[in-house]
Coordinates of C-alpha atoms and ligand atoms in Angstrom, one line a residue:
M1 CA 28.9 11.0 10.7
K2 CA 29.6 7.4 9.9
V3 CA 27.5 5.6 7.3
T4 CA 27.8 1.8 6.9
L5 CA 26.1 0.2 3.9
L6 CA 24.9 -3.0 5.6
G7 CA 23.1 -4.3 2.5
T8 CA 23.6 -3.1 -1.1
G9 CA 21.6 -5.8 -2.9
T10 CA 18.3 -6.4 -4.5
P11 CA 15.6 -9.1 -4.1
L12 CA 18.1 -11.6 -5.6
P13 CA 19.2 -13.9 -2.8
S14 CA 23.0 -13.3 -2.5
M15 CA 25.6 -14.0 0.2
Q16 CA 27.6 -11.1 -1.1
R17 CA 24.8 -8.5 -1.3
F18 CA 22.2 -8.5 1.4
G19 CA 18.9 -6.6 1.3
T20 CA 19.0 -2.8 1.5
S21 CA 20.0 -1.4 4.8
T22 CA 22.1 1.6 5.8
L23 CA 23.4 2.3 9.3
I24 CA 23.8 6.0 10.2
E25 CA 25.8 6.8 13.3
A26 CA 26.0 10.4 14.4
G27 CA 25.5 12.5 17.5
G28 CA 25.3 9.3 19.6
R29 CA 22.4 8.0 17.6
R30 CA 22.1 4.8 15.5
V31 CA 19.5 4.9 12.8
L32 CA 18.8 2.4 10.1
L33 CA 17.5 3.4 6.7
D34 CA 15.6 0.3 5.6
C35 CA 16.0 -3.2 7.1
G36 CA 16.4 -5.7 4.3
R37 CA 17.3 -9.4 4.4
G38 CA 20.4 -10.0 6.6
T39 CA 20.5 -6.7 8.4
V40 CA 21.0 -8.4 11.8
L41 CA 23.8 -10.5 10.4
R42 CA 25.7 -7.5 9.1
L43 CA 25.2 -5.6 12.4
S44 CA 26.6 -8.5 14.2
E45 CA 29.5 -8.8 11.8
I46 CA 30.7 -5.4 12.7
G47 CA 30.0 -5.7 16.5
I48 CA 27.0 -3.4 16.7
P49 CA 24.5 -4.7 19.3
I50 CA 21.2 -5.3 17.5
G51 CA 19.3 -3.8 20.4
S52 CA 21.3 -0.5 20.2
I53 CA 19.4 0.7 17.1
D54 CA 17.4 3.8 18.1
A55 CA 15.1 4.0 15.0
V56 CA 14.3 2.3 11.7
I57 CA 13.1 4.5 8.8
F58 CA 11.7 2.8 5.7
S59 CA 11.8 4.0 2.2
H60 CA 9.0 1.8 0.8
F61 CA 7.6 -1.7 1.1
H62 CA 9.3 -4.0 -1.4
S63 CA 10.5 -7.0 0.5
D64 CA 14.2 -6.4 -0.1
H65 CA 13.8 -3.3 2.0
Y66 CA 11.9 -4.5 5.1
A67 CA 12.2 -8.3 5.3
G68 CA 14.8 -8.0 8.1
L69 CA 12.5 -6.2 10.5
P70 CA 11.0 -9.2 12.4
D71 CA 14.6 -10.5 13.0
L72 CA 15.8 -7.0 14.2
L73 CA 12.8 -6.7 16.6
M74 CA 13.0 -10.2 18.1
T75 CA 16.7 -10.9 18.1
G76 CA 17.4 -7.3 19.3
A77 CA 15.3 -8.0 22.4
L78 CA 17.2 -10.9 23.7
P79 CA 19.2 -10.3 26.9
A80 CA 22.7 -10.7 25.5
S81 CA 25.6 -8.4 24.7
W82 CA 24.6 -8.6 21.0
G83 CA 20.9 -7.8 21.7
G84 CA 19.8 -5.9 24.8
R85 CA 16.9 -3.7 23.7
Q86 CA 14.6 -3.3 26.8
T87 CA 12.1 -0.9 25.4
Q88 CA 10.0 -0.5 22.3
L89 CA 11.6 0.0 18.9
R90 CA 10.9 3.1 16.9
V91 CA 9.8 2.5 13.3
S92 CA 8.7 5.0 10.8
G93 CA 7.8 4.9 7.1
P94 CA 5.4 5.8 4.4
E95 CA 1.7 5.1 4.5
G96 CA 1.3 1.4 5.1
V97 CA 3.9 1.1 7.8
R98 CA 1.2 1.0 10.5
S99 CA -0.3 -2.2 9.1
V100 CA 3.2 -3.7 8.7
V101 CA 3.8 -3.1 12.4
E102 CA 0.3 -4.5 13.3
G103 CA 1.2 -7.7 11.4
L104 CA 4.5 -7.8 13.2
W105 CA 2.8 -7.9 16.6
T106 CA 0.9 -11.0 15.5
F107 CA 4.0 -12.5 13.8
T108 CA 6.1 -12.2 17.0
A109 CA 3.4 -13.4 19.4
A110 CA 4.5 -17.0 19.6
D111 CA 8.2 -16.1 20.4
R112 CA 7.0 -13.5 22.9
K113 CA 4.7 -16.0 24.7
I114 CA 7.6 -18.3 25.4
R115 CA 10.2 -15.7 26.3
V116 CA 7.9 -13.6 28.6
A117 CA 6.9 -16.9 30.4
D118 CA 10.7 -17.6 30.8
N119 CA 11.3 -14.1 32.1
E120 CA 13.8 -13.5 29.3
I121 CA 12.0 -10.4 28.0
T122 CA 9.0 -8.2 28.8
E123 CA 6.2 -7.5 26.4
D124 CA 7.6 -4.0 25.9
C125 CA 10.6 -5.4 24.1
H126 CA 8.3 -6.4 21.2
Q127 CA 6.4 -3.2 21.1
V128 CA 6.9 -0.8 18.2
A129 CA 6.3 2.9 18.3
V130 CA 5.2 3.6 14.8
T131 CA 5.0 6.8 12.8
E132 CA 3.7 7.3 9.3
F133 CA 5.3 10.1 7.4
S134 CA 5.0 12.1 4.2
E135 CA 7.7 14.2 2.6
G136 CA 9.8 16.4 5.0
V137 CA 11.9 16.0 8.2
V138 CA 11.4 12.5 9.7
F139 CA 14.2 12.5 12.3
D140 CA 15.9 15.4 14.1
E141 CA 17.8 14.6 17.2
C142 CA 21.3 15.5 18.5
G143 CA 22.2 17.4 15.4
L144 CA 21.3 14.5 13.1
K145 CA 18.6 15.5 10.6
I146 CA 17.0 13.1 8.1
T147 CA 14.5 14.4 5.5
A148 CA 12.3 12.2 3.4
I149 CA 12.3 13.1 -0.3
E150 CA 9.4 11.7 -2.4
V151 CA 10.8 9.8 -5.3
D152 CA 9.2 8.0 -8.3
H153 CA 9.2 4.2 -7.9
G154 CA 6.2 3.5 -10.2
E155 CA 2.5 4.0 -9.9
F156 CA 1.8 1.1 -7.4
V157 CA 4.6 2.1 -5.0
K158 CA 3.3 5.5 -3.9
P159 CA 4.6 7.1 -1.9
A160 CA 8.3 6.0 -2.0
F161 CA 11.1 8.0 -0.5
G162 CA 14.8 8.7 -0.7
F163 CA 16.5 10.4 2.2
R164 CA 18.7 13.5 2.8
V165 CA 20.9 12.9 5.9
E166 CA 22.6 15.9 7.5
F167 CA 25.1 16.2 10.3
G168 CA 27.9 18.6 11.2
G169 CA 27.5 20.5 7.9
R170 CA 27.8 17.4 5.8
V171 CA 25.1 16.0 3.6
L172 CA 24.5 12.4 2.3
V173 CA 21.6 11.7 0.0
H174 CA 20.4 8.1 -0.7
S175 CA 17.9 7.7 -3.5
H176 CA 16.6 4.3 -2.4
D177 CA 14.5 2.8 -5.2
T178 CA 13.4 5.3 -7.9
R179 CA 13.1 6.1 -11.6
Y180 CA 14.6 9.4 -12.7
S181 CA 13.2 11.8 -10.1
E182 CA 13.3 15.6 -10.7
N183 CA 12.3 16.1 -7.0
L184 CA 15.3 14.0 -5.8
V185 CA 17.7 16.0 -8.1
R186 CA 16.3 19.3 -6.6
Q187 CA 16.5 18.2 -3.0
A188 CA 19.9 16.5 -3.4
Q189 CA 21.6 19.7 -4.3
G190 CA 24.6 20.4 -2.1
A191 CA 25.1 16.7 -1.3
D192 CA 28.6 15.7 -0.4
V193 CA 27.8 12.1 -1.1
L194 CA 25.0 10.8 -3.4
I195 CA 24.2 7.2 -3.4
H196 CA 21.8 6.1 -6.2
E197 CA 20.3 2.9 -7.5
V198 CA 20.5 1.8 -11.1
A199 CA 19.0 -1.0 -13.3
M200 CA 19.7 -2.4 -16.8
A201 CA 18.8 -5.2 -19.1
R202 CA 20.0 -6.1 -22.6
P203 CA 17.6 -4.7 -25.3
E204 CA 16.8 -8.2 -26.6
T205 CA 15.9 -9.3 -23.0
L206 CA 13.6 -6.3 -22.7
E207 CA 11.9 -7.2 -26.0
R208 CA 11.2 -10.8 -25.1
H209 CA 10.5 -10.8 -21.4
S210 CA 7.6 -8.7 -20.1
H211 CA 8.6 -9.3 -16.5
T212 CA 12.0 -7.7 -17.1
R213 CA 10.2 -4.7 -18.7
T214 CA 7.9 -4.4 -15.6
V215 CA 10.9 -4.5 -13.2
L216 CA 12.9 -1.9 -15.2
E217 CA 9.9 0.4 -15.4
H218 CA 10.4 0.9 -11.6
H219 CA 14.0 1.9 -11.8
I220 CA 16.5 4.3 -13.4
T221 CA 18.7 3.6 -16.4
P222 CA 22.5 4.0 -16.3
R223 CA 22.2 7.0 -18.7
E224 CA 19.7 8.7 -16.4
V225 CA 21.6 8.1 -13.2
G226 CA 24.6 9.7 -14.9
Q227 CA 22.3 12.8 -15.5
V228 CA 21.4 12.8 -11.8
F229 CA 25.0 12.7 -10.8
D230 CA 25.8 15.4 -13.3
S231 CA 23.0 17.7 -12.0
V232 CA 23.9 17.3 -8.4
R233 CA 27.7 17.1 -8.7
P234 CA 28.4 15.4 -5.4
H235 CA 32.0 15.1 -4.1
L236 CA 31.4 11.3 -4.1
A237 CA 29.0 9.4 -6.3
I238 CA 28.1 5.8 -5.4
L239 CA 25.9 3.3 -7.2
T240 CA 24.0 0.7 -5.1
H241 CA 21.1 -1.7 -5.6
V242 CA 22.5 -2.5 -9.0
V243 CA 19.9 -4.5 -10.9
L244 CA 21.3 -6.3 -13.9
M245 CA 18.4 -8.3 -15.3
G246 CA 18.7 -11.7 -17.0
P247 CA 18.5 -14.0 -18.7
N248 CA 21.9 -13.2 -20.0
P249 CA 22.3 -10.1 -17.8
P250 CA 24.5 -7.2 -18.9
L251 CA 27.9 -6.9 -17.2
L252 CA 28.7 -4.2 -14.7
E253 CA 31.1 -2.8 -17.2
D254 CA 28.2 -2.5 -19.8
M255 CA 26.2 -0.5 -17.2
L256 CA 29.2 1.8 -16.3
A257 CA 29.9 2.4 -20.0
E258 CA 26.3 3.5 -20.6
M259 CA 26.4 5.8 -17.6
A260 CA 29.7 7.3 -18.8
E261 CA 27.7 8.8 -21.8
T262 CA 26.2 11.3 -19.3
Y263 CA 28.7 11.4 -16.4
R264 CA 32.5 11.3 -16.6
Q265 CA 33.5 11.8 -13.0
P266 CA 34.6 9.0 -10.8
V267 CA 31.9 6.7 -9.5
M268 CA 32.1 4.0 -6.8
V269 CA 30.1 0.8 -6.8
A270 CA 28.8 0.0 -3.3
H271 CA 29.5 -3.2 -1.5
D272 CA 28.2 -4.6 1.7
L273 CA 30.0 -3.2 4.8
M274 CA 31.4 -0.2 2.9
V275 CA 31.9 2.6 5.4
I276 CA 31.7 6.3 4.4
R277 CA 32.9 8.9 7.0
L278 CA 31.8 12.5 6.5
G279 CA 33.7 15.0 8.6
K280 CA 36.4 17.5 7.8
S281 CA 37.1 15.1 4.9
I282 CA 35.2 12.3 3.3
S283 CA 36.6 8.8 3.3
V284 CA 35.6 5.4 2.2
C285 CA 36.8 2.1 3.6
S286 CA 35.6 -1.4 4.5
A287 CA 34.2 -2.0 8.0
M288 CA 36.3 -4.0 10.4
V289 CA 34.7 -7.4 10.6
E290 CA 34.6 -9.1 14.0
R291 CA 35.3 -12.8 14.2
G292 CA 32.6 -15.1 15.5
Ligands
ZN301 ZN1 14.7 -2.6 -3.9
ZN302 ZN1 11.6 -1.2 -4.6

């Protein structure tokens, strides 16, 4: 199983960290977990045809996790070596995904009208086969099994999910956005690789800025994420979606120091285009970037 972190960022617009998206390649399948800002650009950077994605599975509907979907749908349909999808795209997610997809059909109509008239694409290329899911198995094909784990991303983001991804006896768990979640800790047991979000602000910022407090109430603290890693004991612990809230945001080092109070094992900080291979061994490298 090959896992490429296409986007490891947050809503903050950044050229270094695009919106959350993770490419899972296993058993001849290509599945995206989330499709945040810039997903299409990252796929193209590593030479993956945008139209070759079999399915997109969403964790929840904050913009940094699904803003890239219209681009994936429309650009992936173009008859080029980097596009090429000739049929509908499969999309699944929590309750609400159906109305996202309905809106997408309207959003893409203007492009479709031109390209169908020009015989570039058929209407089918913009169709989406949509499935709403609750906790449990959401993808099971060719030995690749993906299970949605309900997490706790705050009272107005219900339900929100992390995912357990299994192939060839190896297990990767990705928390997606969540506060400390007992359910995630329980269902992440046995994970070889655990990828988890984290967020932090300085105490004085929290005191003065109510918006910072609101944001942090949706996320996990460094101390708590250390507890999650300590309870699951993965072979490889990775932090992603690192929220360091300003003004005067804490440094990454401050966050790692607080986490070290509860977890003393090695931890990696994700970057865009980090590749994790899970087979007989587990390895991490950066994706080969294609020129162009
Ligand atoms: Zn997010
Ligand atoms: Zn979120």
